[in-house]
Short mmCIF file of C-alpha atoms in Angstrom, two decimals:
data_model
loop_
_atom_site.label_atom_id
_atom_site.label_comp_id
_atom_site.label_asym_id
_atom_site.label_seq_id
_atom_site.Cartn_x
_atom_site.Cartn_y
_atom_site.Cartn_z
CA MET A 1 -1.63 6.36 5.37
CA LYS A 2 1.24 8.84 4.98
CA VAL A 3 4.78 8.08 6.14
CA ARG A 4 7.87 10.32 5.98
CA ALA A 5 11.10 8.34 5.87
CA ILE A 6 14.78 9.08 5.28
CA GLY A 7 16.80 6.62 3.19
CA LEU A 8 20.60 6.38 3.40
CA MET A 9 22.65 4.76 0.66
CA SER A 10 26.42 4.41 0.33
CA GLY A 11 27.40 2.83 -2.98
CA THR A 12 30.28 0.45 -3.64
CA SER A 13 31.98 3.05 -5.84
CA LEU A 14 32.38 5.37 -2.79
CA ASP A 15 31.17 8.46 -4.62
CA GLY A 16 29.42 9.65 -1.48
CA LEU A 17 26.46 9.21 0.84
CA ASP A 18 22.97 9.70 -0.58
CA ILE A 19 20.34 11.00 1.86
CA CYS A 20 16.75 11.14 0.66
CA LEU A 21 13.63 12.21 2.55
CA ALA A 22 10.42 11.03 0.91
CA GLU A 23 6.77 10.91 1.78
CA PHE A 24 4.98 7.66 0.96
CA GLU A 25 1.24 7.30 0.72
CA LYS A 26 -0.93 4.24 0.15
CA HIS A 27 -4.40 4.18 -1.38
CA GLU A 28 -4.93 1.44 -3.97
CA LYS A 29 -1.20 1.59 -4.63
CA TRP A 30 1.86 3.23 -3.13
CA THR A 31 2.92 6.68 -4.33
CA PHE A 32 5.91 8.79 -3.30
CA THR A 33 7.21 12.34 -3.30
CA ILE A 34 10.90 13.15 -2.81
CA LEU A 35 10.90 16.14 -0.43
CA ASN A 36 14.64 16.71 0.09
CA ALA A 37 17.77 14.92 -1.03
CA ASP A 38 21.53 15.50 -0.84
CA THR A 39 24.67 13.65 -1.85
CA LEU A 40 27.52 14.18 0.59
CA SER A 41 31.02 13.48 -0.67
CA TYR A 42 33.23 11.52 1.70
CA SER A 43 36.33 13.20 3.08
CA THR A 44 39.55 11.53 1.88
CA ASP A 45 39.87 10.08 5.37
CA TRP A 46 36.43 8.43 5.29
CA GLU A 47 36.86 7.27 1.71
CA ASN A 48 40.13 5.54 2.65
CA LYS A 49 38.63 4.03 5.81
CA LEU A 50 35.73 2.53 3.86
CA ARG A 51 37.87 1.43 0.92
CA ASN A 52 40.33 -0.35 3.24
CA SER A 53 37.63 -1.87 5.47
CA ILE A 54 37.91 -5.20 3.64
CA HIS A 55 41.50 -5.57 4.96
CA LEU A 56 40.85 -4.74 8.64
CA SER A 57 41.16 -7.07 11.61
CA ALA A 58 37.85 -8.13 13.19
CA GLU A 59 38.53 -5.77 16.10
CA SER A 60 39.21 -2.72 13.90
CA LEU A 61 36.21 -3.54 11.70
CA LEU A 62 33.87 -3.57 14.70
CA GLU A 63 35.26 -0.20 15.74
CA LEU A 64 34.62 1.17 12.22
CA HIS A 65 31.07 -0.30 12.31
CA SER A 66 30.34 1.85 15.38
CA ASP A 67 32.23 4.94 14.17
CA TYR A 68 30.54 4.89 10.78
CA GLY A 69 27.14 4.49 12.47
CA PHE A 70 27.77 7.65 14.51
CA TYR A 71 29.04 9.40 11.36
CA LEU A 72 25.80 8.49 9.51
CA GLY A 73 23.73 9.71 12.45
CA GLN A 74 25.62 13.01 12.42
CA GLN A 75 25.05 13.43 8.66
CA VAL A 76 21.30 12.86 9.10
CA THR A 77 21.17 15.35 11.99
CA GLU A 78 22.90 18.00 9.86
CA PHE A 79 20.63 17.18 6.89
CA MET A 80 17.56 17.72 9.09
CA GLU A 81 18.93 21.01 10.43
CA ARG A 82 19.94 22.22 6.96
CA HIS A 83 16.44 21.64 5.55
CA GLN A 84 14.62 22.44 8.84
CA LEU A 85 12.90 19.06 8.86
CA GLU A 86 10.41 17.77 11.39
CA ASN A 87 7.87 14.96 11.71
CA ILE A 88 10.07 12.21 10.34
CA ASP A 89 8.81 8.70 11.07
CA LEU A 90 11.92 6.61 10.50
CA ILE A 91 15.38 6.26 8.97
CA ALA A 92 16.34 3.31 6.76
CA SER A 93 20.07 2.78 6.28
CA HIS A 94 21.71 0.46 3.78
CA GLY A 95 25.19 0.84 5.33
CA HIS A 96 28.47 0.34 3.51
CA THR A 97 29.16 -3.12 2.09
CA VAL A 98 32.46 -4.64 3.24
CA PHE A 99 31.89 -8.31 2.37
CA HIS A 100 29.26 -9.88 0.18
CA GLN A 101 29.62 -13.66 -0.15
CA PRO A 102 26.13 -15.16 -0.23
CA GLN A 103 27.40 -18.61 -1.24
CA ARG A 104 29.17 -18.68 2.15
CA LYS A 105 26.03 -17.34 3.90
CA PHE A 106 27.39 -13.92 4.85
CA THR A 107 27.20 -10.31 3.81
CA LEU A 108 28.30 -7.33 5.89
CA GLN A 109 27.09 -3.75 5.70
CA ILE A 110 28.71 -1.59 8.36
CA GLY A 111 27.22 1.47 10.06
CA ASP A 112 25.52 0.37 13.29
CA GLY A 113 21.84 1.40 13.21
CA ARG A 114 21.83 1.75 16.99
CA ALA A 115 24.49 4.46 16.71
CA ILE A 116 22.35 6.28 14.10
CA LYS A 117 19.39 6.05 16.48
CA LEU A 118 21.40 7.46 19.38
CA LYS A 119 22.48 10.43 17.25
CA THR A 120 19.07 11.20 15.74
CA ASP A 121 16.57 9.93 18.31
CA LEU A 122 14.54 8.37 15.48
CA PRO A 123 13.62 4.72 14.79
CA VAL A 124 16.24 3.17 12.50
CA ILE A 125 15.97 0.11 10.27
CA TYR A 126 19.22 -1.35 8.96
CA ASP A 127 20.98 -4.58 7.88
CA PHE A 128 18.56 -5.33 5.04
CA ARG A 129 20.66 -8.04 3.34
CA SER A 130 21.72 -10.58 6.00
CA GLN A 131 18.36 -12.30 6.44
CA ASP A 132 18.08 -12.97 2.71
CA VAL A 133 21.54 -14.56 2.58
CA LEU A 134 20.61 -16.82 5.52
CA MET A 135 17.49 -17.79 3.56
CA MET A 136 19.67 -19.11 0.69
CA GLY A 137 19.29 -15.88 -1.31
CA ASN A 138 21.88 -13.65 -2.97
CA GLY A 139 21.07 -10.78 -0.59
CA ALA A 140 20.73 -8.71 -3.76
CA PRO A 141 19.23 -7.03 -5.61
CA LEU A 142 16.81 -5.54 -3.08
CA VAL A 143 15.60 -2.54 -5.09
CA PRO A 144 13.07 -4.61 -7.19
CA ILE A 145 10.42 -4.30 -4.47
CA GLY A 146 10.46 -0.55 -5.16
CA ASP A 147 10.47 -1.11 -8.91
CA GLU A 148 7.41 -3.35 -8.50
CA LEU A 149 5.43 -1.06 -6.18
CA LEU A 150 6.64 2.45 -7.13
CA PHE A 151 7.86 2.24 -10.77
CA SER A 152 5.66 -0.48 -12.30
CA GLU A 153 4.77 1.68 -15.36
CA TYR A 154 8.19 0.93 -16.91
CA GLY A 155 8.97 -2.28 -18.79
CA ALA A 156 12.29 -2.57 -16.95
CA CYS A 157 14.40 -0.61 -14.47
CA LEU A 158 18.15 -0.47 -15.05
CA ASN A 159 20.50 0.87 -12.39
CA LEU A 160 24.01 1.91 -13.43
CA GLY A 161 26.05 2.29 -10.25
CA GLY A 162 29.13 0.44 -9.05
CA PHE A 163 27.46 -2.49 -10.81
CA SER A 164 24.59 -2.58 -13.29
CA ASN A 165 21.44 -4.41 -12.35
CA ILE A 166 18.08 -4.76 -14.02
CA SER A 167 14.62 -5.63 -12.80
CA LEU A 168 11.62 -6.54 -14.94
CA GLN A 169 8.43 -8.59 -15.06
CA SER A 170 8.83 -12.12 -16.42
CA ASN A 171 5.95 -14.63 -16.43
CA GLY A 172 4.06 -12.62 -13.82
CA LYS A 173 7.03 -12.35 -11.46
CA ARG A 174 9.52 -9.55 -10.82
CA ILE A 175 12.97 -10.88 -11.63
CA ALA A 176 16.19 -8.97 -11.12
CA PHE A 177 19.90 -9.59 -11.27
CA ASP A 178 23.28 -7.96 -11.66
CA ILE A 179 24.47 -7.64 -15.26
CA ALA A 180 28.06 -6.35 -15.19
CA PRO A 181 30.41 -4.10 -13.20
CA VAL A 182 30.23 -0.41 -14.21
CA ASN A 183 31.66 2.45 -12.14
CA ILE A 184 33.56 0.12 -9.83
CA ILE A 185 35.82 -0.51 -12.87
CA LEU A 186 35.41 2.72 -14.88
CA ASN A 187 36.20 5.07 -11.96
CA PRO A 188 39.61 3.56 -11.08
CA LEU A 189 40.52 3.65 -14.79
CA ALA A 190 39.53 7.34 -15.00
CA GLN A 191 41.59 8.03 -11.87
CA GLN A 192 44.70 7.20 -13.88
CA PHE A 193 43.96 10.48 -15.70
CA ASN A 194 43.51 12.35 -12.38
CA LYS A 195 39.74 12.38 -12.79
CA ASP A 196 37.30 11.00 -10.21
CA PHE A 197 35.22 9.45 -13.00
CA ASP A 198 34.97 9.43 -16.79
CA GLU A 199 32.64 12.43 -17.25
CA ASN A 200 30.13 11.79 -20.08
CA GLY A 201 32.35 8.85 -21.10
CA ASP A 202 34.64 11.38 -22.85
CA LEU A 203 37.81 9.38 -22.13
CA ALA A 204 36.30 6.09 -23.31
CA ARG A 205 35.14 7.85 -26.48
CA LYS A 206 38.81 8.65 -27.30
CA GLY A 207 40.04 5.10 -26.77
CA LYS A 208 40.26 2.22 -29.21
CA ILE A 209 38.41 -1.04 -28.57
CA ASN A 210 40.69 -4.03 -28.04
CA GLU A 211 38.71 -6.90 -29.62
CA GLN A 212 40.76 -9.64 -27.97
CA LEU A 213 40.20 -8.11 -24.51
CA LEU A 214 36.50 -7.60 -25.32
CA ASN A 215 36.10 -11.29 -26.18
CA GLN A 216 37.96 -12.26 -23.01
CA LEU A 217 35.60 -10.11 -20.89
CA ASN A 218 32.46 -11.34 -22.65
CA SER A 219 33.42 -14.98 -22.15
CA LEU A 220 33.72 -14.75 -18.33
CA ASP A 221 31.67 -17.45 -16.57
CA PHE A 222 29.35 -15.03 -14.75
CA TYR A 223 27.76 -13.91 -18.02
CA GLN A 224 26.80 -17.47 -18.95
CA GLN A 225 25.07 -18.13 -15.59
CA SER A 226 21.30 -17.91 -15.30
CA HIS A 227 19.68 -15.53 -12.82
CA PRO A 228 19.28 -14.83 -9.92
CA LYS A 229 22.93 -13.79 -9.63
CA SER A 230 24.87 -10.93 -8.08
CA LEU A 231 28.35 -9.42 -8.24
CA GLY A 232 30.71 -8.07 -5.60
CA ILE A 233 34.08 -6.31 -5.44
CA GLU A 234 35.74 -9.67 -4.71
CA TRP A 235 34.68 -10.93 -8.15
CA CYS A 236 36.17 -7.84 -9.82
CA ASN A 237 39.43 -8.23 -7.90
CA GLN A 238 39.64 -11.83 -9.05
CA HIS A 239 38.40 -11.62 -12.65
CA ILE A 240 38.48 -8.05 -14.03
CA PHE A 241 41.32 -5.99 -12.59
CA PRO A 242 44.00 -8.63 -13.35
CA ILE A 243 43.16 -8.71 -17.08
CA LEU A 244 43.04 -4.90 -17.33
CA GLU A 245 46.34 -4.45 -15.49
CA ASN A 246 48.64 -4.24 -18.51
CA VAL A 247 46.18 -2.59 -20.89
CA GLU A 248 46.65 1.05 -21.87
CA PRO A 249 44.06 2.96 -19.74
CA LEU A 250 42.19 4.67 -22.64
CA GLU A 251 41.95 1.33 -24.42
CA ALA A 252 40.75 -0.31 -21.20
CA LEU A 253 38.05 2.38 -20.75
CA ALA A 254 36.85 2.12 -24.35
CA THR A 255 36.80 -1.68 -24.27
CA PHE A 256 35.15 -1.99 -20.87
CA THR A 257 32.47 0.57 -21.80
CA GLU A 258 31.72 -1.43 -24.95
CA HIS A 259 31.63 -4.61 -22.84
CA ILE A 260 29.07 -3.07 -20.43
CA ALA A 261 26.89 -1.87 -23.33
CA GLN A 262 26.98 -5.31 -25.00
CA GLN A 263 26.05 -7.16 -21.81
CA ILE A 264 23.20 -4.75 -20.98
CA SER A 265 21.73 -4.65 -24.49
CA ASP A 266 21.86 -8.47 -24.72
CA ILE A 267 19.67 -8.71 -21.62
CA ILE A 268 17.27 -5.97 -22.79
CA ASN A 269 16.89 -7.62 -26.22
CA LYS A 270 16.33 -11.09 -24.74
CA ASN A 271 13.48 -9.74 -22.61
CA ASN A 272 11.84 -7.50 -25.25
CA SER A 273 11.25 -4.68 -22.75
CA LYS A 274 9.25 -1.84 -24.35
CA ASP A 275 10.97 0.84 -22.30
CA ILE A 276 13.75 1.00 -19.71
CA LEU A 277 14.10 3.49 -16.88
CA VAL A 278 17.82 4.18 -16.35
CA THR A 279 19.08 5.56 -13.03
CA GLY A 280 22.32 5.72 -11.01
CA GLY A 281 25.53 7.64 -11.70
CA GLY A 282 26.15 5.77 -14.96
CA ALA A 283 23.00 7.37 -16.44
CA TYR A 284 25.15 10.51 -16.91
CA ASN A 285 27.71 8.56 -18.96
CA THR A 286 26.33 9.78 -22.30
CA PHE A 287 28.76 7.62 -24.29
CA LEU A 288 27.58 4.46 -22.50
CA ILE A 289 23.90 5.44 -22.91
CA GLU A 290 24.45 6.12 -26.65
CA LYS A 291 26.01 2.68 -27.03
CA ILE A 292 23.12 0.95 -25.22
CA LYS A 293 20.55 2.86 -27.34
CA ALA A 294 22.35 1.87 -30.55
CA LYS A 295 22.25 -1.83 -29.63
CA THR A 296 18.56 -2.11 -28.68
CA LYS A 297 15.13 -1.16 -30.11
CA SER A 298 13.70 -0.49 -26.62
CA GLU A 299 13.13 3.10 -25.52
CA VAL A 300 15.88 4.08 -23.06
CA ILE A 301 14.53 6.69 -20.62
CA VAL A 302 16.77 8.80 -18.38
CA PRO A 303 14.35 10.53 -15.92
CA GLU A 304 14.66 13.77 -13.93
CA LYS A 305 17.87 14.24 -11.92
CA LYS A 306 16.22 13.56 -8.53
CA ILE A 307 15.15 10.09 -9.65
CA VAL A 308 18.48 9.34 -11.39
CA ASP A 309 20.46 10.28 -8.29
CA TYR A 310 18.24 9.14 -5.44
CA LYS A 311 16.16 6.18 -6.63
CA GLU A 312 18.17 3.70 -4.53
CA ALA A 313 18.09 5.83 -1.36
CA LEU A 314 14.36 6.40 -2.00
CA ILE A 315 13.73 2.66 -2.25
CA PHE A 316 15.68 1.90 0.93
CA ALA A 317 13.48 4.48 2.70
CA PHE A 318 10.48 2.62 1.24
CA MET A 319 11.87 -0.76 2.38
CA GLY A 320 12.10 0.71 5.88
CA VAL A 321 8.44 1.78 5.71
CA LEU A 322 7.42 -1.73 4.60
CA LYS A 323 9.48 -3.35 7.37
CA ALA A 324 7.98 -1.02 10.00
CA ASN A 325 4.54 -2.28 8.86
CA ASN A 326 5.80 -5.87 8.80
CA GLU A 327 5.09 -6.07 5.06
CA ILE A 328 7.15 -7.98 2.50
CA ASN A 329 10.12 -5.90 1.33
CA VAL A 330 12.31 -8.55 -0.35
CA LEU A 331 11.20 -10.58 -3.37
CA CYS A 332 12.53 -14.14 -3.63
CA SER A 333 12.02 -14.01 -7.42
CA ALA A 334 14.78 -11.36 -7.43
CA THR A 335 17.20 -12.69 -4.80
CA GLY A 336 16.67 -16.45 -5.04
CA SER A 337 15.81 -16.83 -1.33
CA THR A 338 13.41 -19.53 -0.16
CA SER A 339 10.46 -17.09 0.14
CA ASP A 340 9.44 -13.43 0.04
CA HIS A 341 10.16 -11.84 3.41
CA SER A 342 10.25 -8.69 5.52
CA SER A 343 13.90 -7.88 6.13
CA GLY A 344 15.88 -5.42 8.22
CA VAL A 345 16.77 -4.96 11.88
CA ILE A 346 14.85 -2.35 13.87
CA ALA A 347 17.11 -0.40 16.24
#
């Protein structure tokens, strides 16, 4: 069985929209080939709309849900024209997360799949998180199903995006959880130097670590909790940004980068993973990667650019394929929901 699917991913750090077309094939196990992939930067207008979505009235938010759906559909149409693509079976869209409060039984990813379908005339699967939250899960992380079925040769898979999360085998089960915020904190700090992000971690490298701040960060409650657990922007607004507010920005970057490396290496060392596949934008932060390597004996592998950049979009495409076949695409061992399930709404 061969399926060609497009995955759409918009990360919390708003660095753009990832579009990935992949072909999936199943014999004894699933294999994949990434055929085409692009990252489209948001216009300032769209970036502001999405960033401010958390503050909108219900009415304005519903309007944005529709508008963003049509925008996504338009981006896919242009992607297909640009690469002269045909014979696509489905689109799987993550949407843009506005709220994520699983303890209150809700999560919201905007970008109406029906609008995408109207623009592209293709089957669309969207809203992958809500069902899990209703089933007492964290609604995250979802990517472990792809780690389990597409990347099982690695001891662990670490994603460094807005947040860092890891997935690995433990006692015969795939477990996964968020570790610490990454670019959702580092990018705003770099923006104080008129840079979109801290390229290669060069700014953090210049800063001095503030030991008192480091201890304060490391002693936050979240890090003492057992998994499954997940983080959202609300947590950062409550616990991280306030304590960084009066810290000199270079010092904040250096200290927070050290904090991330400590939290990640602690988890890697506790689980004795032989090797770790590292993907997401943070994989290009050479300073952060150096720090993680220095603190662990495990082999830290940064793969080819296509996998670094598009692994999440690839896995959402794969989740869409699984949903279309009514196969399990969410693992309760990763999210904490009551059972494994097949999630997503088919438009």
